[in-house]
Coordinates of C-alpha atoms and ligand atoms in Angstrom, one line a residue:
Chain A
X141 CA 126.1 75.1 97.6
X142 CA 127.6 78.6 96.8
X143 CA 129.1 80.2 100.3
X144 CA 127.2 83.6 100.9
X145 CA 128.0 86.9 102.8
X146 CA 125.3 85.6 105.5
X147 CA 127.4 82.4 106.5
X148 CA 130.4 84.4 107.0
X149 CA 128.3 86.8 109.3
X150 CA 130.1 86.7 113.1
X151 CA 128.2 85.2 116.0
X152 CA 125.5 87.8 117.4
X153 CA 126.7 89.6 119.5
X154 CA 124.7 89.7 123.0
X155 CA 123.7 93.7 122.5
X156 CA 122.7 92.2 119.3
X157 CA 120.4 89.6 121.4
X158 CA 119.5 92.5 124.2
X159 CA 117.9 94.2 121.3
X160 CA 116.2 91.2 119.7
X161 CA 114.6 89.9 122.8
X162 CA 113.3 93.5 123.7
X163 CA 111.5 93.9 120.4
X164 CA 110.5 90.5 120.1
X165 CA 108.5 91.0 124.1
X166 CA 107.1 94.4 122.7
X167 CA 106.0 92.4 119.8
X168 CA 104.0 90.6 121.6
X169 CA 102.4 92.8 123.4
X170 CA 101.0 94.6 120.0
X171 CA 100.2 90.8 118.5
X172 CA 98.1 90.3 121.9
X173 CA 96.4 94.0 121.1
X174 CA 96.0 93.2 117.7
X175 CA 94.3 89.9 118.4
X176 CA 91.9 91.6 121.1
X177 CA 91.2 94.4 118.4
X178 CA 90.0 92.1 115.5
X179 CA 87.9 89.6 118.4
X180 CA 86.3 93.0 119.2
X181 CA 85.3 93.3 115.6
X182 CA 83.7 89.7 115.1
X183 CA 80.1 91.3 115.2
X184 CA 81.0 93.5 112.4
X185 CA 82.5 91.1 111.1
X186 CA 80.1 88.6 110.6
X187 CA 78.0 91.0 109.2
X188 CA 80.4 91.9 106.1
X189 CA 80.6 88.0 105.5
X190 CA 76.9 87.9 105.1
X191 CA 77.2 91.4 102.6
X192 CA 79.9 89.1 100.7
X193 CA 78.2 85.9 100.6
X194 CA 75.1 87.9 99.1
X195 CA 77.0 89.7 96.8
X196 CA 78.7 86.7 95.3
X197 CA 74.8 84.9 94.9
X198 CA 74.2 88.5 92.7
X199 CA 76.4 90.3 91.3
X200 CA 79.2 87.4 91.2
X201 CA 82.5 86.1 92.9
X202 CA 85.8 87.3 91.3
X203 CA 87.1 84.6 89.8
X204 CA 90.0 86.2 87.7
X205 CA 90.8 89.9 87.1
X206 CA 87.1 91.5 86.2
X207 CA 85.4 88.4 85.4
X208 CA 83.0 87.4 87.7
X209 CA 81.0 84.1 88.2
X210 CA 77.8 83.8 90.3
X211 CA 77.5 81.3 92.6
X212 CA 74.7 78.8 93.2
X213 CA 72.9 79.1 96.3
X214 CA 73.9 75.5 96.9
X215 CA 77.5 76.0 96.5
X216 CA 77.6 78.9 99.5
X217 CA 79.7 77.5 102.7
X218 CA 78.0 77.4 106.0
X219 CA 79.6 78.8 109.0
X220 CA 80.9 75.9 110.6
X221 CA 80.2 75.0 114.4
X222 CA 83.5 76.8 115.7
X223 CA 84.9 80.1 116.5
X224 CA 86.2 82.1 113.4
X225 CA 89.7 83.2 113.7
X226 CA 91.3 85.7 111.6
X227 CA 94.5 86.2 113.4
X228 CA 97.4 83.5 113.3
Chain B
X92 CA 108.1 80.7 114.7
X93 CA 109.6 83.1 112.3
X94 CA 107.4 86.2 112.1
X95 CA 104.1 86.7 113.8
X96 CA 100.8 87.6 111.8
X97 CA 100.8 91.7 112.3
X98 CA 97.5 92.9 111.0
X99 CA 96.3 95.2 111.4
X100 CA 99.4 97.6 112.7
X101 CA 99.2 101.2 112.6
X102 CA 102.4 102.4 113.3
X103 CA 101.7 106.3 113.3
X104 CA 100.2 106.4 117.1
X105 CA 103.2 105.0 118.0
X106 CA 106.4 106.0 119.7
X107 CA 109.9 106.1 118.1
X108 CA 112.9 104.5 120.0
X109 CA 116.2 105.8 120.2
X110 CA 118.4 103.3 117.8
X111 CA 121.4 103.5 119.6
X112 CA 123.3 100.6 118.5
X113 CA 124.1 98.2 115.5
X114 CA 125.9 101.2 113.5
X115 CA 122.8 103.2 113.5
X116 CA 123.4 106.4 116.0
X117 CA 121.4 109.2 115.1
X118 CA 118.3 107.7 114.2
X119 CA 115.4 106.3 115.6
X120 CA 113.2 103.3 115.1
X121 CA 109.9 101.6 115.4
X122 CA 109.5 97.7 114.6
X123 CA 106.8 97.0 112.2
X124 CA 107.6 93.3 112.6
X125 CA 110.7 90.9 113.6
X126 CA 111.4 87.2 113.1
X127 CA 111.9 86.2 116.9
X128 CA 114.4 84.0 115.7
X129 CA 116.4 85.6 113.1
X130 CA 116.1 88.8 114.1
X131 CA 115.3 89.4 110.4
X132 CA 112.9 93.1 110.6
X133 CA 111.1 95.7 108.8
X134 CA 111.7 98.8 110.8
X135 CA 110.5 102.5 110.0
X136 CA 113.3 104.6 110.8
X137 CA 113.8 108.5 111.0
X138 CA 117.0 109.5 110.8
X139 CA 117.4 112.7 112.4
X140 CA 119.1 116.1 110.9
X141 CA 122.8 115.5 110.9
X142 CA 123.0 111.9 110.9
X143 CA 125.6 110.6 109.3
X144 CA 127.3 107.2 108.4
X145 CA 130.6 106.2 106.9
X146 CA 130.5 103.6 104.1
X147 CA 129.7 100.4 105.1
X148 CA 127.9 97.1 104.3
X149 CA 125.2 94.8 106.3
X150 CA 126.0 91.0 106.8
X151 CA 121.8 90.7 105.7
X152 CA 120.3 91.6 102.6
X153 CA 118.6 94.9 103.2
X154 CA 116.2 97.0 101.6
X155 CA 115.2 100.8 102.2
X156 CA 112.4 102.6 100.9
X157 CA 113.0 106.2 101.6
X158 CA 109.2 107.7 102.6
X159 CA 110.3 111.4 102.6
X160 CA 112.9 113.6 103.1
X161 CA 116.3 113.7 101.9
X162 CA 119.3 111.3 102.0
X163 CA 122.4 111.0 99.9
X164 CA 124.2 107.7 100.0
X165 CA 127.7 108.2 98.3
X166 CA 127.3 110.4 95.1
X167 CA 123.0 109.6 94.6
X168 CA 120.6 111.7 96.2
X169 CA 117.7 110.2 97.6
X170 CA 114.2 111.6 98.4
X171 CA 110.6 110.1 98.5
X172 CA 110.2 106.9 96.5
X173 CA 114.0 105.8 96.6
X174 CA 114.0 102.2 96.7
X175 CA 117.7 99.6 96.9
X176 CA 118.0 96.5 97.7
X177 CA 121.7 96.5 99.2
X178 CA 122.8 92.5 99.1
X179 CA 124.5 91.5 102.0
X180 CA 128.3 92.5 102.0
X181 CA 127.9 95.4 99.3
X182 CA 129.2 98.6 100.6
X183 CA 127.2 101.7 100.2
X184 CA 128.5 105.2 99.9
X185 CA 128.2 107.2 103.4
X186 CA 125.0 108.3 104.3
X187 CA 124.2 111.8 105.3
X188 CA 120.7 113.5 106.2
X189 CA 121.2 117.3 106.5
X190 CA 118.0 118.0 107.4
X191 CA 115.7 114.6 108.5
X192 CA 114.3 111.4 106.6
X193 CA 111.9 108.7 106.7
X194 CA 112.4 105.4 105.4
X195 CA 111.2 101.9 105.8
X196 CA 114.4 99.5 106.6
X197 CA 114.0 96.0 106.1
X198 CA 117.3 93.3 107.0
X199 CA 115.8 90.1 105.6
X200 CA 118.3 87.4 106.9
X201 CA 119.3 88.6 110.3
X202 CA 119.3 91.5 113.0
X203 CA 120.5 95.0 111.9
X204 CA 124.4 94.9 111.2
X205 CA 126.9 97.2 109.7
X206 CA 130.5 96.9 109.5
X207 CA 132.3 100.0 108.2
X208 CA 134.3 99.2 104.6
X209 CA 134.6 100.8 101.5
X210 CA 135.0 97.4 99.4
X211 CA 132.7 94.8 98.9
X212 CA 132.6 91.7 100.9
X213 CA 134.2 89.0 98.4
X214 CA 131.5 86.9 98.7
X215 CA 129.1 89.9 97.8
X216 CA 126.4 89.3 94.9
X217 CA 127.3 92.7 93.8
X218 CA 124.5 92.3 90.6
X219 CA 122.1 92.4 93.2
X220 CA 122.1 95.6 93.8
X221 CA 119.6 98.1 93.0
X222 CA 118.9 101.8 93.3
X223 CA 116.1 103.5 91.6
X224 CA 113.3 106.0 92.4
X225 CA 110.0 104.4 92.2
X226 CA 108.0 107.6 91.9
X227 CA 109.9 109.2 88.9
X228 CA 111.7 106.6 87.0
X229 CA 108.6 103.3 86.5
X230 CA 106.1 103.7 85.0
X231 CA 102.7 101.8 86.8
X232 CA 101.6 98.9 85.5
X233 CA 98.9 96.7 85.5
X234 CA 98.5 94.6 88.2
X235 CA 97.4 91.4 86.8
X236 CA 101.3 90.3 87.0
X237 CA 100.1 86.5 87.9
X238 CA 96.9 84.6 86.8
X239 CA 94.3 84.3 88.3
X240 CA 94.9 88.1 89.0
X241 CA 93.5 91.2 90.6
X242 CA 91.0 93.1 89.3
X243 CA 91.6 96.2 87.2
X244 CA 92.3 99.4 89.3
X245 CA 95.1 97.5 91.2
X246 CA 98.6 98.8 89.4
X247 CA 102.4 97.4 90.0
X248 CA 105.6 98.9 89.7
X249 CA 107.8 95.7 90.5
X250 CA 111.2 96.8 92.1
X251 CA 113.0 93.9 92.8
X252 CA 112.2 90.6 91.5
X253 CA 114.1 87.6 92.4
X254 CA 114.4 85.0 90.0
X255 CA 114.7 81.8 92.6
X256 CA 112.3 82.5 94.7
X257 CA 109.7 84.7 92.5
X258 CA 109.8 87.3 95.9
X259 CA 109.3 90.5 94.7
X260 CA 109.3 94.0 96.2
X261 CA 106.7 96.7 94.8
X262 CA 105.4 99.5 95.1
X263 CA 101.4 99.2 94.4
X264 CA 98.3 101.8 94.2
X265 CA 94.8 100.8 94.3
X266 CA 92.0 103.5 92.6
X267 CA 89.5 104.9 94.8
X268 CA 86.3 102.7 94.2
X269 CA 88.4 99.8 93.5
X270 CA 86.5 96.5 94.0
X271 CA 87.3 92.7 94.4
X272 CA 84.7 90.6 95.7
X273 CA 87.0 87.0 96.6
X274 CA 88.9 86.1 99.5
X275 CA 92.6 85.4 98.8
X276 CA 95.0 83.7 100.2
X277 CA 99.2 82.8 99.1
X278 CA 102.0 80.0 99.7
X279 CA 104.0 83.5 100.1
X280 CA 104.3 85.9 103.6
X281 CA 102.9 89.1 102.0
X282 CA 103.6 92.5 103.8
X283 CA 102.3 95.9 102.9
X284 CA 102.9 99.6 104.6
X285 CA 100.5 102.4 103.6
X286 CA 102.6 105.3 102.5
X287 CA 98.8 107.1 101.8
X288 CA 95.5 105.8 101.7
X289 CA 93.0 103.8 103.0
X290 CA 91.6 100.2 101.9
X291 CA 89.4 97.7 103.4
X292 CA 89.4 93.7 103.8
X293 CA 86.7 91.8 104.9
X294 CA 88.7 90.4 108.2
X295 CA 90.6 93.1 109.4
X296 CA 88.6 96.2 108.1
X297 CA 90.1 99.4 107.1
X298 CA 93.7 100.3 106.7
X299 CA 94.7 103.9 107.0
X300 CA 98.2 105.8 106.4
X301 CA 101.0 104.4 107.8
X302 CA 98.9 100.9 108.0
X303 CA 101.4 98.2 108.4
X304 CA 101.0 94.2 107.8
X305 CA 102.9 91.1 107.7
X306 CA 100.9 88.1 106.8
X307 CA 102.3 84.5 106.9
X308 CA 101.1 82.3 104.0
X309 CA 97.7 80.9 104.0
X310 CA 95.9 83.5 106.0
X311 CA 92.5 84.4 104.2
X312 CA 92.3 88.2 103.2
X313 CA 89.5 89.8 101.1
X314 CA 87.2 90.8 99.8
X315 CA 88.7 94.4 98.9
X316 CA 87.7 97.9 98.7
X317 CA 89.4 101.1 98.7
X318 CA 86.9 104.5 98.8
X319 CA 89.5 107.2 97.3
X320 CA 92.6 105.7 96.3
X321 CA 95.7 103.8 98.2
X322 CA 99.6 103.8 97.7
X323 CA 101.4 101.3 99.2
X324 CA 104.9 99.1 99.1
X325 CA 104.4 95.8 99.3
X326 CA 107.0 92.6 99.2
X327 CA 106.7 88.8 99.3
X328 CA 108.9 86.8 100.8
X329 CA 108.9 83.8 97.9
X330 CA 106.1 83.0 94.7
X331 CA 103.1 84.7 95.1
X332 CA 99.9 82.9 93.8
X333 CA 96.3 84.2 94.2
X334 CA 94.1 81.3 95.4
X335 CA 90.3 83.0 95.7
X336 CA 87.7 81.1 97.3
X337 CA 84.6 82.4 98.9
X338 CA 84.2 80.9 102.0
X339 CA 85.2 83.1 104.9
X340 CA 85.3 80.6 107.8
X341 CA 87.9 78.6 106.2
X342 CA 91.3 78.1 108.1
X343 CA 95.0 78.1 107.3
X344 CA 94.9 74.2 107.5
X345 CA 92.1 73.7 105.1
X346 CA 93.7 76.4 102.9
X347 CA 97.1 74.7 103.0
X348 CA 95.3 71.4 102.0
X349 CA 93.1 73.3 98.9
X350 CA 96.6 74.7 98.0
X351 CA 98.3 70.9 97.9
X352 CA 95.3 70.4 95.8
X353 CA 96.0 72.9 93.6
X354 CA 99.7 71.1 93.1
X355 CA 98.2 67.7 92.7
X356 CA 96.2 68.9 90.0
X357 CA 98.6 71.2 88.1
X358 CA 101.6 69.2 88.5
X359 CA 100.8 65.8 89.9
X360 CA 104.2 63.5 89.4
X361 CA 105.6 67.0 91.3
X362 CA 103.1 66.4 93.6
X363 CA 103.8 62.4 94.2
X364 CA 107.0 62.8 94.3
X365 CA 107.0 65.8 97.2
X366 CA 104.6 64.0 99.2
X367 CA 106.4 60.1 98.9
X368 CA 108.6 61.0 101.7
X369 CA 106.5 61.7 104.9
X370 CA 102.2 61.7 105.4
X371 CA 101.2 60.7 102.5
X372 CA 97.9 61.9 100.3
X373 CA 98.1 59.6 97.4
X374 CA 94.8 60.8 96.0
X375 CA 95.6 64.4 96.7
X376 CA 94.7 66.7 99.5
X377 CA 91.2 68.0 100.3
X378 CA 89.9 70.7 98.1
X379 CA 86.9 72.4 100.0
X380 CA 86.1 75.0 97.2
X381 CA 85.7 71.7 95.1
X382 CA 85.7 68.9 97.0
X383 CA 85.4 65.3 95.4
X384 CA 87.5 66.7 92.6
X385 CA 90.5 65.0 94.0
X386 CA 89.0 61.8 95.5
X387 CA 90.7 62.4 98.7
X388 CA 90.9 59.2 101.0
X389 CA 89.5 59.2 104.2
X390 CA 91.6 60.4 107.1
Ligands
FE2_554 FE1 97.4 89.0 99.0

């Protein structure tokens, strides 16, 4: 294995660890926001995935680049019996 | 736990802070996201009138991507669309703004560091380096870069591709009225800042200027749509591949299972050979956009 810059890099230094764990806490607190933002949008949501799932059955799903293929009502998912989670 | 999912983040509500550390007095910073145990970071910085900063190199890989404004680093002046990637240990010129910058920063191995020199580290991969202005000196191109690809109205400029990994770093624009009914997902973390423009996905809605994401792999995004017309940078951390699906309840499990899939088809001694050591799917993983295709045993 070829020895890089990075493994020569000195210990961090604890300013260096002040500042990481400050960010990282406000980080959080934005994730958190985020992840209440998009649970406030779930109703909207839900409706755009019923736009998509129609406009898949019609005009088509796209499959590669502009080609599109239209898919059978019997091949469309149904929402399965838990809570839909966009955030990870 | 590396980076958290950020997305939707729109940074331009937000507050600067005053960078005073890490070689970096004089400017000002805001996270748009930060391994929590790296310290690895994409930071938008504004480096204030005067600033200045002797030559000097980074113990992490960095790139900038300068978002307006004016900075020279050494002899090359840099305004908006100036892109480097700065390996670690290669020392830059100084840096001086005379009259006030924007750029996005990114250290991809570790906190910001800077160590004043005027040589190179030793160890430095000093073909690494690259300095270019996006706006003036690419020309776009399609986007369809990988297959199966995006539609047409998507176009690429690719400024740093890596040839291990496949990560690239690019700047992108989508046309207004650009459309792509799927739902994507990649093996790849994909990140995007707006520099102007708003699109839409399906899960998070629209993105405006100075819209921000990182996205660890696997995360469903799509379908697309983008009114008048979007300019972005963009960068993946490793191979991007576009597998589309339709279903929009599906998770990041069943996604990472449909993408094993994928390798059990495509490559499947590959595929045996990765997946003899540890939980084993001898018959390939569940597939839920085409299920039975793999036989998959029974858990
Ligand atoms: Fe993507």
């Amino acid at each position: 294995m070829t020895k890089k810059v990075q493994d020569e890099a000195p210990a961090r230094s604890a300013e260096a660890q002040a500042w990481i764990d400050e960010n990282v806490a406000e980080q959080q607190v934005r994730y958190e926001g985020i992840v209440k933002e998009m649970d406030e949008l779930a109703p909207t949501r839900a409706k755009w995935y019923e736009e998509f799932l129609h406009i898949v059955q019609t005009k088509g799903f796209s499959a590669d680049g502009d080609r599109r293929v239209v898919i059978k009502p019997e091949n469309v998912p149904q929402k399965p019996d838990r809570p839909d989670r966009v955030v990870f | 736990m590396a980076r958290p999912h950020i997305e939707p983040y729109v940074e331009l509500n937000e507050d600067f802070k005053k960078f005073d550390q890490l070689g970096t007095t004089g400017s000002h910073y805001k996270i748009l996201s930060l391994d929590v145990d790296t310290g690895a970071c994409t930071l938008k910085v504004r480096y204030n009138a005067g600033f200045s900063r002797p030559p000097g190199m980074s113990y992490s890989d960095c790139e900038i991507f300068v978002l307006n404004g004016l900075m020279t680093v050494g002899d090359t002046t840099c305004v908006a669309g100036h892109y480097f990637f700065i390996p670690a240990g290669v020392a830059t010129g100084a840096i001086n703004v005379p009259q006030g910058c924007e750029a996005l920063v990114m250290y991809n191995d570790s906190e910001p560091s800077f160590i004043e020199s005027d040589t190179n580290h030793p160890l430095a991969n000093t073909e690494g380096f690259i300095s270019v202005n996006s706006y003036e000196d690419m020309p776009w191109g399609g986007g369809s870069i990988v297959s199966p690809s995006v539609a047409t109205g998507c176009m690429i400029k690719i400024l740093r591709y890596d040839p291990l990994s496949e990560a690239i770093s690019f700047l992108y624009c989508m046309a207004p009225k650009f459309m792509q009914d799927n739902i994507s997902y990649h093996d790849c973390a994909e990140e995007s800042y707006h520099i102007w423009g708003t699109s839409w996905m399906m899960q998070f809605g629209e993105l405006p200027t100075g819209g921000y994401f990182w996205r660890p792999p696997y995360i469903n995004h799509g379908s697309f749509r983008c009114e008048l017309g979007t300019l972005a940078f963009g960068r993946t951390d490793s191979k991007l591949h576009n597998y589309f699906h339709f279903n929009p309840w599906s998770n990041v499990d069943e996604n990472i299972l449909r993408a094993g899939a994928h390798l059990y088809r495509q490559r499947p001694d590959m595929f045996k050979w990765v997946a003899s050591d540890g939980h084993n799917h001898p018959h390939g993983p569940d597939d839920f956009q085409n299920p039975g295709y793999n036989h998959p045993h029974e858990h």
